[in-house]
XYZ file of N, CA and C in Angstrom:
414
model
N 105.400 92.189 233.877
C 104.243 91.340 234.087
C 104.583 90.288 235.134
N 103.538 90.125 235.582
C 103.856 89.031 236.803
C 103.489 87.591 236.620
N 104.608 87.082 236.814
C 104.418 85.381 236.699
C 104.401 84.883 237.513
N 103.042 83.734 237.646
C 102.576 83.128 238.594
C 103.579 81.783 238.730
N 103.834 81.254 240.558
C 104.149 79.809 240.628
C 103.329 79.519 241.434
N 102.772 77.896 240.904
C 101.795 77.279 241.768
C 103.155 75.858 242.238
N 102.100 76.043 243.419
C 103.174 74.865 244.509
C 102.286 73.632 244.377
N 102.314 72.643 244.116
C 100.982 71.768 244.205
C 100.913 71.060 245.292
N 101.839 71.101 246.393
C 102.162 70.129 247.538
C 101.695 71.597 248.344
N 101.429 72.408 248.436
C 100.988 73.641 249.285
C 100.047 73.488 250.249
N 99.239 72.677 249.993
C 97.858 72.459 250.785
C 96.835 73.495 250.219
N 97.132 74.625 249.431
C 96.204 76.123 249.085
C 95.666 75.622 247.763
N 94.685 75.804 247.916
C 94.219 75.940 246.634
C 95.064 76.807 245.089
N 95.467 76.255 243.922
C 95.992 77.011 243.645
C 95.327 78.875 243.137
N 93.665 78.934 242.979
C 93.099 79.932 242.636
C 94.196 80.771 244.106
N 94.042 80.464 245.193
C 94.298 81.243 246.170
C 95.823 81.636 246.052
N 96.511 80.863 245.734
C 98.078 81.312 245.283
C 98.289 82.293 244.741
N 97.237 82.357 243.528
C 97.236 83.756 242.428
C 96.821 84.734 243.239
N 95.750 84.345 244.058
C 95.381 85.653 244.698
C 96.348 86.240 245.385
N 97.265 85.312 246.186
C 98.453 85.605 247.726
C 99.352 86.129 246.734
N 99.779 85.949 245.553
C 100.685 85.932 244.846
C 100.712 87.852 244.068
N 99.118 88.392 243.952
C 98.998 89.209 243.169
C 99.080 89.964 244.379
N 98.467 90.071 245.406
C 98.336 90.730 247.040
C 100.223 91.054 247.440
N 100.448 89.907 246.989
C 102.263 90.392 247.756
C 103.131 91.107 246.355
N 102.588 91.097 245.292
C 103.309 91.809 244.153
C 102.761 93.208 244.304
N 101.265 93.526 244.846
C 101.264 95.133 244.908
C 101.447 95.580 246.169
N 102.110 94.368 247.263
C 102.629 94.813 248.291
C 103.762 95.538 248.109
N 105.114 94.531 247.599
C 106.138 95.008 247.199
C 106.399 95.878 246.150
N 105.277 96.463 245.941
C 105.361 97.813 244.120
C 105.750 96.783 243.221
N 105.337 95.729 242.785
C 105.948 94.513 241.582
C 104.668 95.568 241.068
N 103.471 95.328 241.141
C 102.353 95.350 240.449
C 101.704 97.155 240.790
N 101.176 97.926 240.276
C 100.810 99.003 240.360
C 99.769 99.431 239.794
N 99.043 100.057 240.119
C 97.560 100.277 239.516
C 97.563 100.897 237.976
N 97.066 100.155 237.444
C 97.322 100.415 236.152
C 97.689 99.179 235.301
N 98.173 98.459 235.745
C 99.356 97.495 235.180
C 98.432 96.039 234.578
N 98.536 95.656 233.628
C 97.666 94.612 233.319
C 97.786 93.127 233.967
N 97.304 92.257 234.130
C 97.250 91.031 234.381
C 97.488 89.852 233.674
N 98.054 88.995 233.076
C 98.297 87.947 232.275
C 96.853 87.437 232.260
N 96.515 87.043 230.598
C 95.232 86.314 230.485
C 95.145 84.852 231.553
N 93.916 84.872 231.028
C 93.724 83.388 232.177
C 94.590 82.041 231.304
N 94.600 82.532 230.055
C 95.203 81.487 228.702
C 96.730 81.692 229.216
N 97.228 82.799 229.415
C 99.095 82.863 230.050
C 98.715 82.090 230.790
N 98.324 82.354 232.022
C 98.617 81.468 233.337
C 98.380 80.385 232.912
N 97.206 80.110 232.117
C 97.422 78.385 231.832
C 98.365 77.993 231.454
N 98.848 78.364 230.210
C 99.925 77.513 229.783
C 101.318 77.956 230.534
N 101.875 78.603 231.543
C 102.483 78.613 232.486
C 102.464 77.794 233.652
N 101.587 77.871 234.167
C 101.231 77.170 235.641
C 100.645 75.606 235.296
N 99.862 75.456 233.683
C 99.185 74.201 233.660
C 97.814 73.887 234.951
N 97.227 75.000 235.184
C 95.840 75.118 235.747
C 95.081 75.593 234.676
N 93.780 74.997 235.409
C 92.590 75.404 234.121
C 92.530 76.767 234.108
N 92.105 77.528 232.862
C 92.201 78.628 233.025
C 90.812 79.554 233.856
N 89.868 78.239 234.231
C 88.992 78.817 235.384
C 89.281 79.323 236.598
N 90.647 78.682 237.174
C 91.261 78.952 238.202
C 91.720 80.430 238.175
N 92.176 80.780 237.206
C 92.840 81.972 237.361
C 91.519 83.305 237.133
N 90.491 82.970 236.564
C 89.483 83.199 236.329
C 88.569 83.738 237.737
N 88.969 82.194 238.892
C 88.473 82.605 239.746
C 89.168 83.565 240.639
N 90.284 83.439 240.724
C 91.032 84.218 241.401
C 90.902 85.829 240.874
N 91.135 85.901 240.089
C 90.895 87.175 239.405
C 88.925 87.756 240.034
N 88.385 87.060 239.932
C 87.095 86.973 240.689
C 87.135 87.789 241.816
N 88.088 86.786 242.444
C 88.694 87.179 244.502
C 89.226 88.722 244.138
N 90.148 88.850 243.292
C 90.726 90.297 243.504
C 89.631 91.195 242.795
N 88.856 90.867 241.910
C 87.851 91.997 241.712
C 87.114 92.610 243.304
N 86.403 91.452 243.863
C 85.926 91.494 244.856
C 86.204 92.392 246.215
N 88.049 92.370 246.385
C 88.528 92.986 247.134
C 89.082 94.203 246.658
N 88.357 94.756 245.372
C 88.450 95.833 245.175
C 89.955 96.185 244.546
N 90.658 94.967 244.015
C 92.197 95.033 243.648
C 92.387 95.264 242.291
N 91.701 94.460 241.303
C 91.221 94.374 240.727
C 89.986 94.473 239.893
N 90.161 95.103 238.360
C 88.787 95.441 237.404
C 89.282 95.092 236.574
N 88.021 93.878 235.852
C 87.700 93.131 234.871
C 87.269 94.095 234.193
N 88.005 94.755 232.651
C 87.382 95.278 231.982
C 87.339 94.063 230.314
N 86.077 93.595 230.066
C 85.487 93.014 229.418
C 86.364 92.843 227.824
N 86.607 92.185 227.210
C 87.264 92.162 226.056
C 89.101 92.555 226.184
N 89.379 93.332 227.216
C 90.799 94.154 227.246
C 91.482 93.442 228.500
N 90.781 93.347 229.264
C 91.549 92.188 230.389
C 91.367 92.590 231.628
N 92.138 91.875 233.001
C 92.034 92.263 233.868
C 93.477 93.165 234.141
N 92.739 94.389 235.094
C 94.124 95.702 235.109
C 93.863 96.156 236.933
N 95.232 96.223 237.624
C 94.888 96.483 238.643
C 94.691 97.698 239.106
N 93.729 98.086 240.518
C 92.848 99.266 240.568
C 93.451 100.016 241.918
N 94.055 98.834 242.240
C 94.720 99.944 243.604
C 96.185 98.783 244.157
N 97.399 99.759 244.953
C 97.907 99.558 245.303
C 98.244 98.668 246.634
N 98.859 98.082 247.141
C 98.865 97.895 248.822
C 100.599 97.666 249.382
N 100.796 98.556 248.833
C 102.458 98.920 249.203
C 102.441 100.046 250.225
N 103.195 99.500 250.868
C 103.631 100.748 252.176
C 104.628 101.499 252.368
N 105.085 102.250 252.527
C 106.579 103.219 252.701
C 107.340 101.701 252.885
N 107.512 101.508 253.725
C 108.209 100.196 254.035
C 108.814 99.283 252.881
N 107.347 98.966 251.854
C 107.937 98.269 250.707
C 107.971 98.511 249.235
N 107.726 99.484 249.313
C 107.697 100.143 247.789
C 108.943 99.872 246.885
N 109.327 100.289 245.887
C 110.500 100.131 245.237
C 111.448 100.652 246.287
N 111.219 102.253 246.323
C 112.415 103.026 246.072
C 112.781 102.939 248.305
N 112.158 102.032 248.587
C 112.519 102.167 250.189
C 113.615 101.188 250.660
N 114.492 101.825 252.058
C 115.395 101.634 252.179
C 115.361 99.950 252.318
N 114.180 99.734 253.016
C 114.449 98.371 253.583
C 114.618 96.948 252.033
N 114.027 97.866 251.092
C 113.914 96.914 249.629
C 115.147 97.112 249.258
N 115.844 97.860 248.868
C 117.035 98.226 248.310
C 118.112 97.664 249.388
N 117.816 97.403 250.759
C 118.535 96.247 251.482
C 118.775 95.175 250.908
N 117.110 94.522 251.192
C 116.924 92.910 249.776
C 117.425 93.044 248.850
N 117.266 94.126 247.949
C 117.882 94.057 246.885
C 119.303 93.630 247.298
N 119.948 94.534 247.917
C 121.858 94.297 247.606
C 121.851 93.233 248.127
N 121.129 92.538 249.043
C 121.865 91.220 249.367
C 121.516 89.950 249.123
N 120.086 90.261 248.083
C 119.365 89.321 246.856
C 121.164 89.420 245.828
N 121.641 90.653 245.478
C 122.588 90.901 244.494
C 123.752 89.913 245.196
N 124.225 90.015 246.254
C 125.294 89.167 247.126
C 125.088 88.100 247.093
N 123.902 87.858 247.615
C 123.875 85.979 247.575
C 124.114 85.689 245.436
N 123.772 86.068 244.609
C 123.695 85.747 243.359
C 125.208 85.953 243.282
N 125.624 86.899 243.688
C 127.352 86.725 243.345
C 128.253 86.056 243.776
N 127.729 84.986 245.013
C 128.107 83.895 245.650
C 128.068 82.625 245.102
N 126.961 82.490 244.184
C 126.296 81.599 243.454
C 125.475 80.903 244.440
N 124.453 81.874 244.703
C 123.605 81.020 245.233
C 122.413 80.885 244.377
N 122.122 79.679 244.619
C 120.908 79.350 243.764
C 119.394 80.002 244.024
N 118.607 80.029 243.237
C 117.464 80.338 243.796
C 116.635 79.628 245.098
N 117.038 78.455 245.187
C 116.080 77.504 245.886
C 117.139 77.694 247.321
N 118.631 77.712 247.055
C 119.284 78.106 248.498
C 118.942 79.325 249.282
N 118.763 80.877 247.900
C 118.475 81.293 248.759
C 117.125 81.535 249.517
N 115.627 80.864 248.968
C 114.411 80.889 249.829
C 114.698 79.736 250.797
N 115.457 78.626 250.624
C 115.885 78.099 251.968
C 116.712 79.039 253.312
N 117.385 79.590 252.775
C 117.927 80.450 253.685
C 116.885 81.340 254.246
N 116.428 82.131 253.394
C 115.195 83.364 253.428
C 114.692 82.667 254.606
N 113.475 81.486 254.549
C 112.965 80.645 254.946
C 113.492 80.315 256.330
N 114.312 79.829 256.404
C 114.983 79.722 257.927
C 115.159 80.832 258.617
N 115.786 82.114 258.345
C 115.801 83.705 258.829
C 114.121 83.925 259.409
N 113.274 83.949 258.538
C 112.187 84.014 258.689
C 111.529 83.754 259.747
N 111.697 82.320 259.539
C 111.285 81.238 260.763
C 111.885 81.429 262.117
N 113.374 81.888 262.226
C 114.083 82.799 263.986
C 113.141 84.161 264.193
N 113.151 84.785 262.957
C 112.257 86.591 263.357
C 111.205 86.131 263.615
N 110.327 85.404 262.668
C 108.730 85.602 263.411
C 107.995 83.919 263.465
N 108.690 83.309 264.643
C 108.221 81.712 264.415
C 107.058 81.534 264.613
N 106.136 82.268 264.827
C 104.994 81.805 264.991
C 104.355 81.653 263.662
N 104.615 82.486 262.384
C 103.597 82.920 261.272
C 104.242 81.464 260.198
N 103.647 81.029 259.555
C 103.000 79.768 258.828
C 104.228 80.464 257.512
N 104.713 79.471 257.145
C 105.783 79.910 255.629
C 104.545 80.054 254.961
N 104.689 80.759 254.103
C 104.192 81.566 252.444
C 104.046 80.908 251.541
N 103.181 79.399 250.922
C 103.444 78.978 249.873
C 103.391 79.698 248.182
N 103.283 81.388 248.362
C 102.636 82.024 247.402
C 104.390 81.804 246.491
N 105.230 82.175 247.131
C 106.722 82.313 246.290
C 107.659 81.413 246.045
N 107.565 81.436 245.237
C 108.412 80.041 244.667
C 109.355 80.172 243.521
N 110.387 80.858 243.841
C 111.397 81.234 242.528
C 112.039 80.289 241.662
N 112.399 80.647 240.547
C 113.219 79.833 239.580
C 114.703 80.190 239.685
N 115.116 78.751 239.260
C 116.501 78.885 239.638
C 117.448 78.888 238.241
């Protein structure tokens, strides 16, 4: 199941976080069609947003066709948006992976390594705006 982080210094709305947040989990195969959604009551008492927020967001991904609200049973997602590129079982993930595994055997912290991530990022593609959707625990 996927757990939401809201950034509150982000400038994004947080409904839109959930949305960026659910969009890059069935990017990377986290999330797969089929797979249920945390009530709007999880995310509340996780994130501490009203549970309208998540409500609305869930809204946004019905809309874009990502998501179906089925009534009483919850929200379950309806389609994928993973590419050869990022699926589980592809080479370039299983890269991240081993060297997500390296930096942890270094002791790096969570927050060192999206600082690091973050800076790499920022040399490959400086033009594109950091991501407030990810925000790991350390």
């Amino acid at each position: 199941m996927v757990v939401f982080r809201i950034e509150r210094r982000s400038g994004l709305p947080a409904y839109l976080q959930i949305v960026h947040q659910v969009e890059q989990a069935l990017r990377m195969g986290a999330l797969v069609e089929g797979d249920k959604l945390p009530t709007a009551a999880q995310v509340a008492a996780t994130t501490k947003v009203n549970p309208n927020t998540t409500l609305k967001a869930y809204r946004e991904l019905e809309r874009a066709g990502l998501v179906e609200v089925r009534q009483g049973a919850g929200s379950f997602i309806t389609r994928s948006l993973a590419t050869p590129q990022t699926a589980p079982e592809s080479p370039l993930r299983a890269g991240l992976d081993a060297w997500m595994q390296e930096a942890c055997a270094q002791g790096l912290t969570a927050h060192e390594v999206t600082t690091l991530f973050d800076a790499v990022l920022g040399q490959r593609y400086p033009q594109s705006a950091p991501v407030p959707a990810h925000t790991p625990t350390g």
